[in-house]
PDB file of C-alpha atoms and ligand atoms in Angstrom:
ATOM      1  CA  MET L   1     -57.284 -20.013 135.849  1.00 70.00           C
ATOM      2  CA  ASN L   2     -54.387 -17.494 135.691  1.00 83.00           C
ATOM      3  CA  THR L   3     -53.552 -16.093 132.261  1.00 91.00           C
ATOM      4  CA  THR L   4     -49.893 -16.741 131.408  1.00 94.00           C
ATOM      5  CA  ILE L   5     -47.632 -14.694 129.111  1.00 95.00           C
ATOM      6  CA  LEU L   6     -47.873 -17.603 126.681  1.00 95.00           C
ATOM      7  CA  ASP L   7     -51.679 -17.242 126.603  1.00 96.00           C
ATOM      8  CA  LYS L   8     -51.187 -13.536 125.869  1.00 97.00           C
ATOM      9  CA  ILE L   9     -48.639 -14.239 123.127  1.00 97.00           C
ATOM     10  CA  VAL L  10     -50.987 -16.725 121.423  1.00 98.00           C
ATOM     11  CA  ALA L  11     -54.029 -14.420 121.730  1.00 98.00           C
ATOM     12  CA  LYS L  12     -52.080 -11.482 120.252  1.00 98.00           C
ATOM     13  CA  LYS L  13     -50.667 -13.744 117.541  1.00 98.00           C
ATOM     14  CA  LYS L  14     -54.149 -14.706 116.354  1.00 98.00           C
ATOM     15  CA  ILE L  15     -55.022 -11.010 115.930  1.00 98.00           C
ATOM     16  CA  GLU L  16     -51.695 -10.329 114.168  1.00 98.00           C
ATOM     17  CA  VAL L  17     -52.289 -13.199 111.723  1.00 98.00           C
ATOM     18  CA  ALA L  18     -55.878 -12.092 110.982  1.00 98.00           C
ATOM     19  CA  THR L  19     -54.555  -8.595 110.132  1.00 98.00           C
ATOM     20  CA  ALA L  20     -51.748  -9.988 107.969  1.00 98.00           C
ATOM     21  CA  LYS L  21     -54.191 -12.209 106.085  1.00 98.00           C
ATOM     22  CA  ALA L  22     -56.435  -9.224 105.352  1.00 98.00           C
ATOM     23  CA  ASN L  23     -53.468  -7.152 104.124  1.00 98.00           C
ATOM     24  CA  VAL L  24     -51.622  -9.742 102.023  1.00 98.00           C
ATOM     25  CA  PHE L  25     -53.617 -12.591 100.511  1.00 98.00           C
ATOM     26  CA  LEU L  26     -52.056 -16.057 100.544  1.00 97.00           C
ATOM     27  CA  SER L  27     -52.033 -16.079  96.727  1.00 98.00           C
ATOM     28  CA  GLU L  28     -49.825 -12.942  96.820  1.00 98.00           C
ATOM     29  CA  LEU L  29     -47.367 -14.500  99.272  1.00 98.00           C
ATOM     30  CA  GLU L  30     -47.007 -17.437  96.898  1.00 98.00           C
ATOM     31  CA  LYS L  31     -45.732 -15.005  94.239  1.00 98.00           C
ATOM     32  CA  TYR L  32     -42.934 -13.554  96.412  1.00 98.00           C
ATOM     33  CA  PRO L  33     -39.526 -14.335  94.812  1.00 98.00           C
ATOM     34  CA  LEU L  34     -38.216 -16.254  97.871  1.00 98.00           C
ATOM     35  CA  PHE L  35     -41.274 -18.526  97.921  1.00 98.00           C
ATOM     36  CA  ASP L  36     -40.079 -20.397  94.829  1.00 97.00           C
ATOM     37  CA  ARG L  37     -36.848 -21.814  96.265  1.00 97.00           C
ATOM     38  CA  SER L  38     -35.471 -25.096  97.548  1.00 98.00           C
ATOM     39  CA  CYS L  39     -34.661 -25.133 101.249  1.00 98.00           C
ATOM     40  CA  TYR L  40     -31.422 -26.084 102.978  1.00 98.00           C
ATOM     41  CA  SER L  41     -31.773 -29.351 104.928  1.00 98.00           C
ATOM     42  CA  LEU L  42     -31.467 -29.011 108.710  1.00 98.00           C
ATOM     43  CA  LYS L  43     -30.483 -32.662 109.124  1.00 98.00           C
ATOM     44  CA  GLU L  44     -27.697 -32.477 106.506  1.00 98.00           C
ATOM     45  CA  SER L  45     -26.317 -29.320 108.054  1.00 98.00           C
ATOM     46  CA  VAL L  46     -26.393 -30.690 111.601  1.00 98.00           C
ATOM     47  CA  LEU L  47     -24.619 -33.900 110.530  1.00 97.00           C
ATOM     48  CA  ARG L  48     -21.738 -32.065 108.797  1.00 98.00           C
ATOM     49  CA  ALA L  49     -18.472 -32.580 110.672  1.00 97.00           C
ATOM     50  CA  ASP L  50     -17.271 -29.040 109.882  1.00 97.00           C
ATOM     51  CA  ARG L  51     -20.234 -27.487 111.720  1.00 98.00           C
ATOM     52  CA  THR L  52     -20.932 -27.330 115.455  1.00 98.00           C
ATOM     53  CA  GLY L  53     -24.571 -28.376 115.846  1.00 98.00           C
ATOM     54  CA  ILE L  54     -25.354 -24.914 117.235  1.00 98.00           C
ATOM     55  CA  ILE L  55     -28.578 -23.272 116.062  1.00 99.00           C
ATOM     56  CA  ALA L  56     -27.644 -19.699 116.930  1.00 99.00           C
ATOM     57  CA  GLU L  57     -30.473 -17.270 117.583  1.00 98.00           C
ATOM     58  CA  TYR L  58     -30.907 -13.569 116.824  1.00 98.00           C
ATOM     59  CA  LYS L  59     -33.037 -12.359 119.760  1.00 98.00           C
ATOM     60  CA  ARG L  60     -33.429  -8.653 120.622  1.00 98.00           C
ATOM     61  CA  ALA L  61     -35.721  -9.128 123.619  1.00 98.00           C
ATOM     62  CA  SER L  62     -37.754 -11.757 125.434  1.00 97.00           C
ATOM     63  CA  PRO L  63     -40.609 -11.889 127.932  1.00 95.00           C
ATOM     64  CA  SER L  64     -38.322 -13.406 130.571  1.00 92.00           C
ATOM     65  CA  LYS L  65     -35.388 -10.982 130.159  1.00 95.00           C
ATOM     66  CA  GLY L  66     -36.771  -7.804 128.566  1.00 97.00           C
ATOM     67  CA  ILE L  67     -34.303  -6.077 126.220  1.00 98.00           C
ATOM     68  CA  ILE L  68     -31.305  -8.321 125.503  1.00 98.00           C
ATOM     69  CA  ASN L  69     -29.621  -6.487 122.630  1.00 98.00           C
ATOM     70  CA  ALA L  70     -31.138  -3.515 120.865  1.00 96.00           C
ATOM     71  CA  VAL L  71     -28.075  -2.516 118.856  1.00 97.00           C
ATOM     72  CA  SER L  72     -26.418  -5.412 117.002  1.00 97.00           C
ATOM     73  CA  SER L  73     -27.517  -5.611 113.363  1.00 98.00           C
ATOM     74  CA  VAL L  74     -29.158  -8.803 112.182  1.00 98.00           C
ATOM     75  CA  GLN L  75     -26.895  -9.316 109.149  1.00 98.00           C
ATOM     76  CA  GLU L  76     -23.684  -8.716 111.088  1.00 98.00           C
ATOM     77  CA  VAL L  77     -24.747 -11.140 113.832  1.00 98.00           C
ATOM     78  CA  VAL L  78     -26.034 -14.005 111.684  1.00 98.00           C
ATOM     79  CA  LYS L  79     -23.058 -13.800 109.298  1.00 98.00           C
ATOM     80  CA  GLY L  80     -20.821 -14.075 112.379  1.00 98.00           C
ATOM     81  CA  TYR L  81     -22.808 -17.093 113.570  1.00 98.00           C
ATOM     82  CA  GLN L  82     -22.377 -18.780 110.177  1.00 98.00           C
ATOM     83  CA  ASP L  83     -18.645 -17.979 109.992  1.00 98.00           C
ATOM     84  CA  ALA L  84     -18.161 -19.459 113.492  1.00 98.00           C
ATOM     85  CA  GLY L  85     -19.610 -22.819 112.389  1.00 98.00           C
ATOM     86  CA  ALA L  86     -23.277 -22.621 113.381  1.00 98.00           C
ATOM     87  CA  SER L  87     -25.326 -25.402 111.763  1.00 98.00           C
ATOM     88  CA  ALA L  88     -28.373 -23.145 111.454  1.00 99.00           C
ATOM     89  CA  VAL L  89     -29.614 -19.702 112.451  1.00 99.00           C
ATOM     90  CA  SER L  90     -32.840 -18.850 114.243  1.00 99.00           C
ATOM     91  CA  VAL L  91     -34.510 -15.445 113.863  1.00 98.00           C
ATOM     92  CA  LEU L  92     -37.421 -14.392 116.071  1.00 98.00           C
ATOM     93  CA  THR L  93     -40.129 -12.661 114.057  1.00 98.00           C
ATOM     94  CA  ASP L  94     -42.611 -11.810 116.831  1.00 98.00           C
ATOM     95  CA  PRO L  95     -42.870  -8.011 117.179  1.00 98.00           C
ATOM     96  CA  ASP L  96     -44.746  -7.589 120.447  1.00 97.00           C
ATOM     97  CA  PHE L  97     -42.821  -9.769 122.890  1.00 98.00           C
ATOM     98  CA  PHE L  98     -39.449 -10.267 121.150  1.00 98.00           C
ATOM     99  CA  GLN L  99     -39.063  -7.099 119.029  1.00 98.00           C
ATOM    100  CA  GLY L 100     -38.543  -9.156 115.882  1.00 98.00           C
ATOM    101  CA  ASN L 101     -40.075  -8.926 112.424  1.00 98.00           C
ATOM    102  CA  LEU L 102     -40.210 -10.611 109.028  1.00 98.00           C
ATOM    103  CA  ALA L 103     -37.764  -8.094 107.526  1.00 98.00           C
ATOM    104  CA  ASP L 104     -35.107  -9.511 109.904  1.00 98.00           C
ATOM    105  CA  LEU L 105     -35.768 -12.957 108.434  1.00 98.00           C
ATOM    106  CA  THR L 106     -35.247 -11.775 104.858  1.00 98.00           C
ATOM    107  CA  ALA L 107     -32.165  -9.762 105.865  1.00 98.00           C
ATOM    108  CA  ALA L 108     -30.722 -12.939 107.422  1.00 98.00           C
ATOM    109  CA  ARG L 109     -31.540 -14.987 104.300  1.00 98.00           C
ATOM    110  CA  GLU L 110     -29.585 -12.520 102.142  1.00 98.00           C
ATOM    111  CA  VAL L 111     -26.288 -13.335 103.910  1.00 98.00           C
ATOM    112  CA  LEU L 112     -26.765 -17.018 104.851  1.00 98.00           C
ATOM    113  CA  THR L 113     -26.004 -20.279 103.085  1.00 98.00           C
ATOM    114  CA  ILE L 114     -27.037 -22.430 106.063  1.00 98.00           C
ATOM    115  CA  PRO L 115     -30.604 -23.326 107.178  1.00 98.00           C
ATOM    116  CA  LEU L 116     -32.672 -20.471 108.633  1.00 99.00           C
ATOM    117  CA  LEU L 117     -35.429 -20.998 111.211  1.00 99.00           C
ATOM    118  CA  ARG L 118     -38.400 -18.682 111.502  1.00 99.00           C
ATOM    119  CA  LYS L 119     -38.783 -18.648 115.314  1.00 98.00           C
ATOM    120  CA  GLU L 120     -42.449 -17.923 115.773  1.00 98.00           C
ATOM    121  CA  PHE L 121     -45.588 -18.992 117.576  1.00 98.00           C
ATOM    122  CA  VAL L 122     -47.321 -20.723 114.662  1.00 98.00           C
ATOM    123  CA  VAL L 123     -51.096 -20.816 115.134  1.00 98.00           C
ATOM    124  CA  ASP L 124     -52.189 -20.738 111.494  1.00 98.00           C
ATOM    125  CA  PRO L 125     -50.841 -22.262 108.236  1.00 98.00           C
ATOM    126  CA  TYR L 126     -50.671 -18.729 106.772  1.00 98.00           C
ATOM    127  CA  GLN L 127     -47.550 -18.162 108.922  1.00 98.00           C
ATOM    128  CA  ILE L 128     -45.929 -21.191 107.284  1.00 98.00           C
ATOM    129  CA  THR L 129     -46.485 -19.697 103.820  1.00 98.00           C
ATOM    130  CA  GLU L 130     -45.071 -16.421 105.152  1.00 98.00           C
ATOM    131  CA  ALA L 131     -42.021 -18.239 106.525  1.00 98.00           C
ATOM    132  CA  LYS L 132     -41.167 -19.609 103.075  1.00 98.00           C
ATOM    133  CA  ALA L 133     -41.969 -16.315 101.306  1.00 98.00           C
ATOM    134  CA  TYR L 134     -39.681 -14.326 103.626  1.00 98.00           C
ATOM    135  CA  GLY L 135     -36.735 -16.736 103.402  1.00 98.00           C
ATOM    136  CA  ALA L 136     -36.976 -19.441 106.085  1.00 99.00           C
ATOM    137  CA  ASP L 137     -35.963 -23.086 105.604  1.00 99.00           C
ATOM    138  CA  ILE L 138     -37.353 -24.309 108.923  1.00 99.00           C
ATOM    139  CA  ILE L 139     -40.546 -23.668 110.859  1.00 98.00           C
ATOM    140  CA  LEU L 140     -41.145 -24.267 114.541  1.00 98.00           C
ATOM    141  CA  LEU L 141     -44.250 -25.972 115.905  1.00 98.00           C
ATOM    142  CA  ILE L 142     -44.618 -25.565 119.675  1.00 98.00           C
ATOM    143  CA  ALA L 143     -46.594 -28.498 121.077  1.00 98.00           C
ATOM    144  CA  THR L 144     -47.766 -26.530 124.135  1.00 96.00           C
ATOM    145  CA  CYS L 145     -49.665 -24.152 121.831  1.00 96.00           C
ATOM    146  CA  LEU L 146     -51.108 -26.731 119.398  1.00 98.00           C
ATOM    147  CA  THR L 147     -53.371 -29.797 119.268  1.00 98.00           C
ATOM    148  CA  SER L 148     -52.120 -33.072 117.774  1.00 98.00           C
ATOM    149  CA  GLU L 149     -54.346 -32.494 114.767  1.00 98.00           C
ATOM    150  CA  GLU L 150     -52.845 -29.043 114.192  1.00 98.00           C
ATOM    151  CA  ILE L 151     -49.303 -30.428 114.488  1.00 98.00           C
ATOM    152  CA  ASN L 152     -50.150 -33.111 111.929  1.00 98.00           C
ATOM    153  CA  ASN L 153     -51.841 -30.673 109.515  1.00 98.00           C
ATOM    154  CA  PHE L 154     -49.313 -27.850 109.861  1.00 98.00           C
ATOM    155  CA  SER L 155     -46.290 -30.143 109.504  1.00 98.00           C
ATOM    156  CA  SER L 156     -47.804 -31.806 106.401  1.00 98.00           C
ATOM    157  CA  TYR L 157     -48.390 -28.399 104.846  1.00 98.00           C
ATOM    158  CA  ALA L 158     -44.835 -27.259 105.672  1.00 98.00           C
ATOM    159  CA  LYS L 159     -43.390 -30.407 104.080  1.00 98.00           C
ATOM    160  CA  SER L 160     -45.502 -29.803 100.958  1.00 98.00           C
ATOM    161  CA  LEU L 161     -43.642 -26.455 100.654  1.00 98.00           C
ATOM    162  CA  GLY L 162     -40.259 -28.179 101.106  1.00 98.00           C
ATOM    163  CA  LEU L 163     -39.687 -26.684 104.561  1.00 98.00           C
ATOM    164  CA  ASN L 164     -38.034 -28.505 107.492  1.00 98.00           C
ATOM    165  CA  VAL L 165     -40.157 -28.907 110.620  1.00 99.00           C
ATOM    166  CA  LEU L 166     -38.788 -28.513 114.144  1.00 99.00           C
ATOM    167  CA  LEU L 167     -41.255 -29.688 116.787  1.00 98.00           C
ATOM    168  CA  GLU L 168     -40.763 -28.246 120.267  1.00 98.00           C
ATOM    169  CA  VAL L 169     -41.825 -30.168 123.367  1.00 98.00           C
ATOM    170  CA  HIS L 170     -41.324 -29.632 127.080  1.00 96.00           C
ATOM    171  CA  ASN L 171     -42.533 -32.934 128.584  1.00 97.00           C
ATOM    172  CA  GLU L 172     -43.400 -36.545 127.748  1.00 98.00           C
ATOM    173  CA  GLU L 173     -47.125 -35.930 127.300  1.00 98.00           C
ATOM    174  CA  GLU L 174     -46.400 -33.341 124.571  1.00 98.00           C
ATOM    175  CA  LEU L 175     -43.860 -35.658 122.932  1.00 98.00           C
ATOM    176  CA  ASN L 176     -46.175 -38.662 122.847  1.00 98.00           C
ATOM    177  CA  ARG L 177     -49.048 -36.820 121.179  1.00 98.00           C
ATOM    178  CA  SER L 178     -46.919 -34.940 118.639  1.00 98.00           C
ATOM    179  CA  ILE L 179     -44.823 -37.463 116.702  1.00 97.00           C
ATOM    180  CA  PHE L 180     -45.602 -37.537 112.979  1.00 98.00           C
ATOM    181  CA  ASP L 181     -43.513 -38.557 109.967  1.00 97.00           C
ATOM    182  CA  THR L 182     -43.724 -34.996 108.660  1.00 98.00           C
ATOM    183  CA  ILE L 183     -41.457 -33.783 111.461  1.00 98.00           C
ATOM    184  CA  ASP L 184     -37.675 -33.585 110.932  1.00 98.00           C
ATOM    185  CA  ALA L 185     -36.335 -32.548 114.303  1.00 98.00           C
ATOM    186  CA  ILE L 186     -37.559 -32.601 117.886  1.00 98.00           C
ATOM    187  CA  GLY L 187     -36.417 -29.915 120.277  1.00 98.00           C
ATOM    188  CA  VAL L 188     -36.747 -30.213 124.033  1.00 98.00           C
ATOM    189  CA  ASN L 189     -37.237 -26.741 125.463  1.00 98.00           C
ATOM    190  CA  ASN L 190     -35.459 -26.480 128.794  1.00 98.00           C
ATOM    191  CA  ARG L 191     -37.513 -23.336 129.473  1.00 96.00           C
ATOM    192  CA  ASN L 192     -41.048 -23.743 130.803  1.00 93.00           C
ATOM    193  CA  LEU L 193     -42.921 -21.229 128.631  1.00 91.00           C
ATOM    194  CA  LYS L 194     -45.577 -20.735 131.304  1.00 88.00           C
ATOM    195  CA  ASP L 195     -43.364 -19.741 134.257  1.00 91.00           C
ATOM    196  CA  PHE L 196     -39.961 -19.259 132.481  1.00 93.00           C
ATOM    197  CA  SER L 197     -38.103 -21.615 134.839  1.00 95.00           C
ATOM    198  CA  VAL L 198     -35.153 -23.272 133.075  1.00 97.00           C
ATOM    199  CA  SER L 199     -33.771 -26.741 133.750  1.00 98.00           C
ATOM    200  CA  LEU L 200     -31.575 -28.950 131.572  1.00 98.00           C
ATOM    201  CA  ASP L 201     -33.234 -31.919 133.296  1.00 98.00           C
ATOM    202  CA  HIS L 202     -35.964 -31.707 130.653  1.00 98.00           C
ATOM    203  CA  SER L 203     -33.399 -32.514 127.937  1.00 98.00           C
ATOM    204  CA  TYR L 204     -31.848 -35.326 129.955  1.00 98.00           C
ATOM    205  CA  ASP L 205     -35.239 -36.843 130.878  1.00 98.00           C
ATOM    206  CA  LEU L 206     -36.586 -36.906 127.315  1.00 98.00           C
ATOM    207  CA  VAL L 207     -33.592 -37.739 125.129  1.00 98.00           C
ATOM    208  CA  ASN L 208     -34.100 -41.510 125.111  1.00 98.00           C
ATOM    209  CA  LYS L 209     -37.839 -41.158 124.524  1.00 98.00           C
ATOM    210  CA  ILE L 210     -37.262 -39.338 121.212  1.00 98.00           C
ATOM    211  CA  PRO L 211     -36.975 -41.844 118.339  1.00 98.00           C
ATOM    212  CA  ASP L 212     -33.498 -41.772 116.744  1.00 98.00           C
ATOM    213  CA  ARG L 213     -34.865 -40.943 113.266  1.00 98.00           C
ATOM    214  CA  PHE L 214     -35.414 -37.356 114.411  1.00 98.00           C
ATOM    215  CA  VAL L 215     -32.646 -34.792 114.825  1.00 98.00           C
ATOM    216  CA  LYS L 216     -32.495 -34.230 118.589  1.00 98.00           C
ATOM    217  CA  VAL L 217     -32.228 -30.609 119.677  1.00 98.00           C
ATOM    218  CA  SER L 218     -31.762 -29.190 123.174  1.00 98.00           C
ATOM    219  CA  GLU L 219     -33.179 -25.671 123.455  1.00 98.00           C
ATOM    220  CA  SER L 220     -32.727 -22.712 125.823  1.00 98.00           C
ATOM    221  CA  GLY L 221     -30.624 -21.893 128.864  1.00 98.00           C
ATOM    222  CA  ILE L 222     -27.347 -23.165 127.351  1.00 98.00           C
ATOM    223  CA  SER L 223     -24.415 -20.912 128.261  1.00 98.00           C
ATOM    224  CA  ASP L 224     -21.402 -23.192 128.586  1.00 97.00           C
ATOM    225  CA  PRO L 225     -19.496 -25.357 126.066  1.00 98.00           C
ATOM    226  CA  THR L 226     -19.276 -28.044 128.778  1.00 98.00           C
ATOM    227  CA  THR L 227     -23.061 -28.362 128.659  1.00 98.00           C
ATOM    228  CA  ILE L 228     -22.926 -29.033 124.928  1.00 98.00           C
ATOM    229  CA  ARG L 229     -20.344 -31.758 125.407  1.00 98.00           C
ATOM    230  CA  ALA L 230     -22.552 -33.393 128.065  1.00 98.00           C
ATOM    231  CA  LEU L 231     -25.696 -33.122 125.919  1.00 98.00           C
ATOM    232  CA  LYS L 232     -23.809 -34.628 122.944  1.00 98.00           C
ATOM    233  CA  GLN L 233     -22.774 -37.564 125.122  1.00 98.00           C
ATOM    234  CA  VAL L 234     -26.408 -38.449 125.818  1.00 98.00           C
ATOM    235  CA  GLY L 235     -27.482 -38.129 122.171  1.00 98.00           C
ATOM    236  CA  TYR L 236     -28.266 -34.514 121.285  1.00 98.00           C
ATOM    237  CA  GLN L 237     -27.066 -33.352 117.874  1.00 98.00           C
ATOM    238  CA  ALA L 238     -28.157 -29.709 117.912  1.00 98.00           C
ATOM    239  CA  PHE L 239     -28.315 -26.893 120.488  1.00 98.00           C
ATOM    240  CA  LEU L 240     -30.476 -23.779 120.249  1.00 98.00           C
ATOM    241  CA  ILE L 241     -28.689 -20.850 121.875  1.00 98.00           C
ATOM    242  CA  GLY L 242     -29.881 -17.234 121.925  1.00 98.00           C
ATOM    243  CA  GLU L 243     -29.370 -15.107 124.987  1.00 98.00           C
ATOM    244  CA  ASN L 244     -25.846 -16.316 125.781  1.00 98.00           C
ATOM    245  CA  PHE L 245     -24.557 -14.717 122.546  1.00 98.00           C
ATOM    246  CA  MET L 246     -27.033 -11.852 122.192  1.00 98.00           C
ATOM    247  CA  LYS L 247     -26.469 -10.452 125.692  1.00 98.00           C
ATOM    248  CA  THR L 248     -22.879  -9.542 124.761  1.00 98.00           C
ATOM    249  CA  ASP L 249     -21.742  -6.383 122.938  1.00 97.00           C
ATOM    250  CA  ASN L 250     -20.561  -8.541 120.040  1.00 98.00           C
ATOM    251  CA  PRO L 251     -22.580 -11.755 119.503  1.00 98.00           C
ATOM    252  CA  ALA L 252     -20.459 -12.726 116.464  1.00 98.00           C
ATOM    253  CA  GLU L 253     -17.296 -12.599 118.581  1.00 98.00           C
ATOM    254  CA  ALA L 254     -19.033 -14.353 121.500  1.00 98.00           C
ATOM    255  CA  ILE L 255     -19.923 -17.414 119.404  1.00 98.00           C
ATOM    256  CA  LYS L 256     -16.375 -17.548 117.999  1.00 98.00           C
ATOM    257  CA  GLU L 257     -14.921 -17.703 121.517  1.00 98.00           C
ATOM    258  CA  PHE L 258     -17.586 -20.251 122.616  1.00 98.00           C
ATOM    259  CA  VAL L 259     -16.829 -22.573 119.683  1.00 98.00           C
ATOM    260  CA  LYS L 260     -13.104 -22.591 120.496  1.00 98.00           C
ATOM    261  CA  GLU L 261     -14.000 -24.379 123.762  1.00 96.00           C
ATOM    262  CA  LEU L 262     -16.151 -27.114 122.211  1.00 96.00           C
TER     263      LEU L 262
HETATM  264  O1  LIG J 301     -37.054 -16.583 126.016  1.00 87.11           O
HETATM  265  C1  LIG J 301     -38.142 -16.343 126.583  1.00 87.11           C
HETATM  266  O2  LIG J 301     -38.249 -15.596 127.577  1.00 87.11           O
HETATM  267  C2  LIG J 301     -39.419 -16.963 126.076  1.00 87.11           C
HETATM  268  C3  LIG J 301     -40.604 -16.709 126.751  1.00 87.11           C
HETATM  269  C4  LIG J 301     -41.800 -17.244 126.282  1.00 87.11           C
HETATM  270  C5  LIG J 301     -41.819 -18.010 125.143  1.00 87.11           C
HETATM  271  C6  LIG J 301     -40.629 -18.248 124.458  1.00 87.11           C
HETATM  272  C7  LIG J 301     -39.437 -17.746 124.915  1.00 87.11           C
HETATM  273  N1  LIG J 301     -38.252 -17.938 124.236  1.00 87.11           N
HETATM  274  C8  LIG J 301     -38.149 -18.521 122.962  1.00 87.11           C
HETATM  275  C9  LIG J 301     -37.082 -19.523 122.875  1.00 87.11           C
HETATM  276  O3  LIG J 301     -37.418 -20.636 122.602  1.00 87.11           O
HETATM  277  C10 LIG J 301     -35.656 -19.143 123.090  1.00 87.11           C
HETATM  278  O4  LIG J 301     -35.457 -17.915 122.491  1.00 87.11           O
HETATM  279  C11 LIG J 301     -34.641 -20.129 122.515  1.00 87.11           C
HETATM  280  O5  LIG J 301     -34.880 -21.428 122.895  1.00 87.11           O
HETATM  281  C12 LIG J 301     -33.235 -19.709 122.977  1.00 87.11           C
HETATM  282  O6  LIG J 301     -33.180 -19.696 124.384  1.00 87.11           O
HETATM  283  P1  LIG J 301     -32.003 -18.970 125.156  1.00 87.11           P
HETATM  284  O7  LIG J 301     -30.716 -19.552 124.681  1.00 87.11           O
HETATM  285  O8  LIG J 301     -32.224 -19.258 126.601  1.00 87.11           O
HETATM  286  O9  LIG J 301     -32.094 -17.525 124.820  1.00 87.11           O
END
């Protein structure tokens, strides 16, 4: 069987987490000042009429596109996202494939009063403790990378810390084996993480299969306000957008212009 980039990301992630665990014990993370904090609710933020439903992402690079934006500062960008009406902000913390880090997450937390997602490939509950300790309100669980048992256990642990849980699926099989009451939001990733093809059909095909008690999120490949209007019509409440803003010289300005067209 061919090894995909996703396999490589997950393999590298397991090594990264083992190193982190050896360097900073879990009991130490639990003493970090940001760990003892109540989290902003993703659902409440998404439902607010004065916000757009956009979960705007800070993304320096990606496996599919290489370098996207190596210059814009995290605080300037995420503050701009918030000021433009984003419902939440997503910050990638993977260093090897996305050029992110946990310091970016804490820097974002310092300037935000809206929910903050740690965008990461979670393979171990230690990363969930880290997410809280470094300032996140939301964690992502990617069904493609996890068993049903892991999704159940990891989401229960995240809820016990007061975090919001966003589950990411790409097809019906993943959706059907991943629904637990400890999940707050379900995101349909329009990008196939194995071959990077992008199609909004995934969002349209799955929307009515997601129970209405979950916040419905459409993720990736969104570059046009018209697409958001169409996705809203079929039942999506939130929209994860990264590259479309980050590929510009001024992501904060780009979201402002985008929102004017909604
Ligand atoms: O973006 C990639 O190339 C990628 C490759 C492999 C795994 C994950 C990947 N992206 C993570 C994301 O989920 C996106 O950053 C996010 O949905 C925003 O997508 P976009 O608006 O298309 O930047």
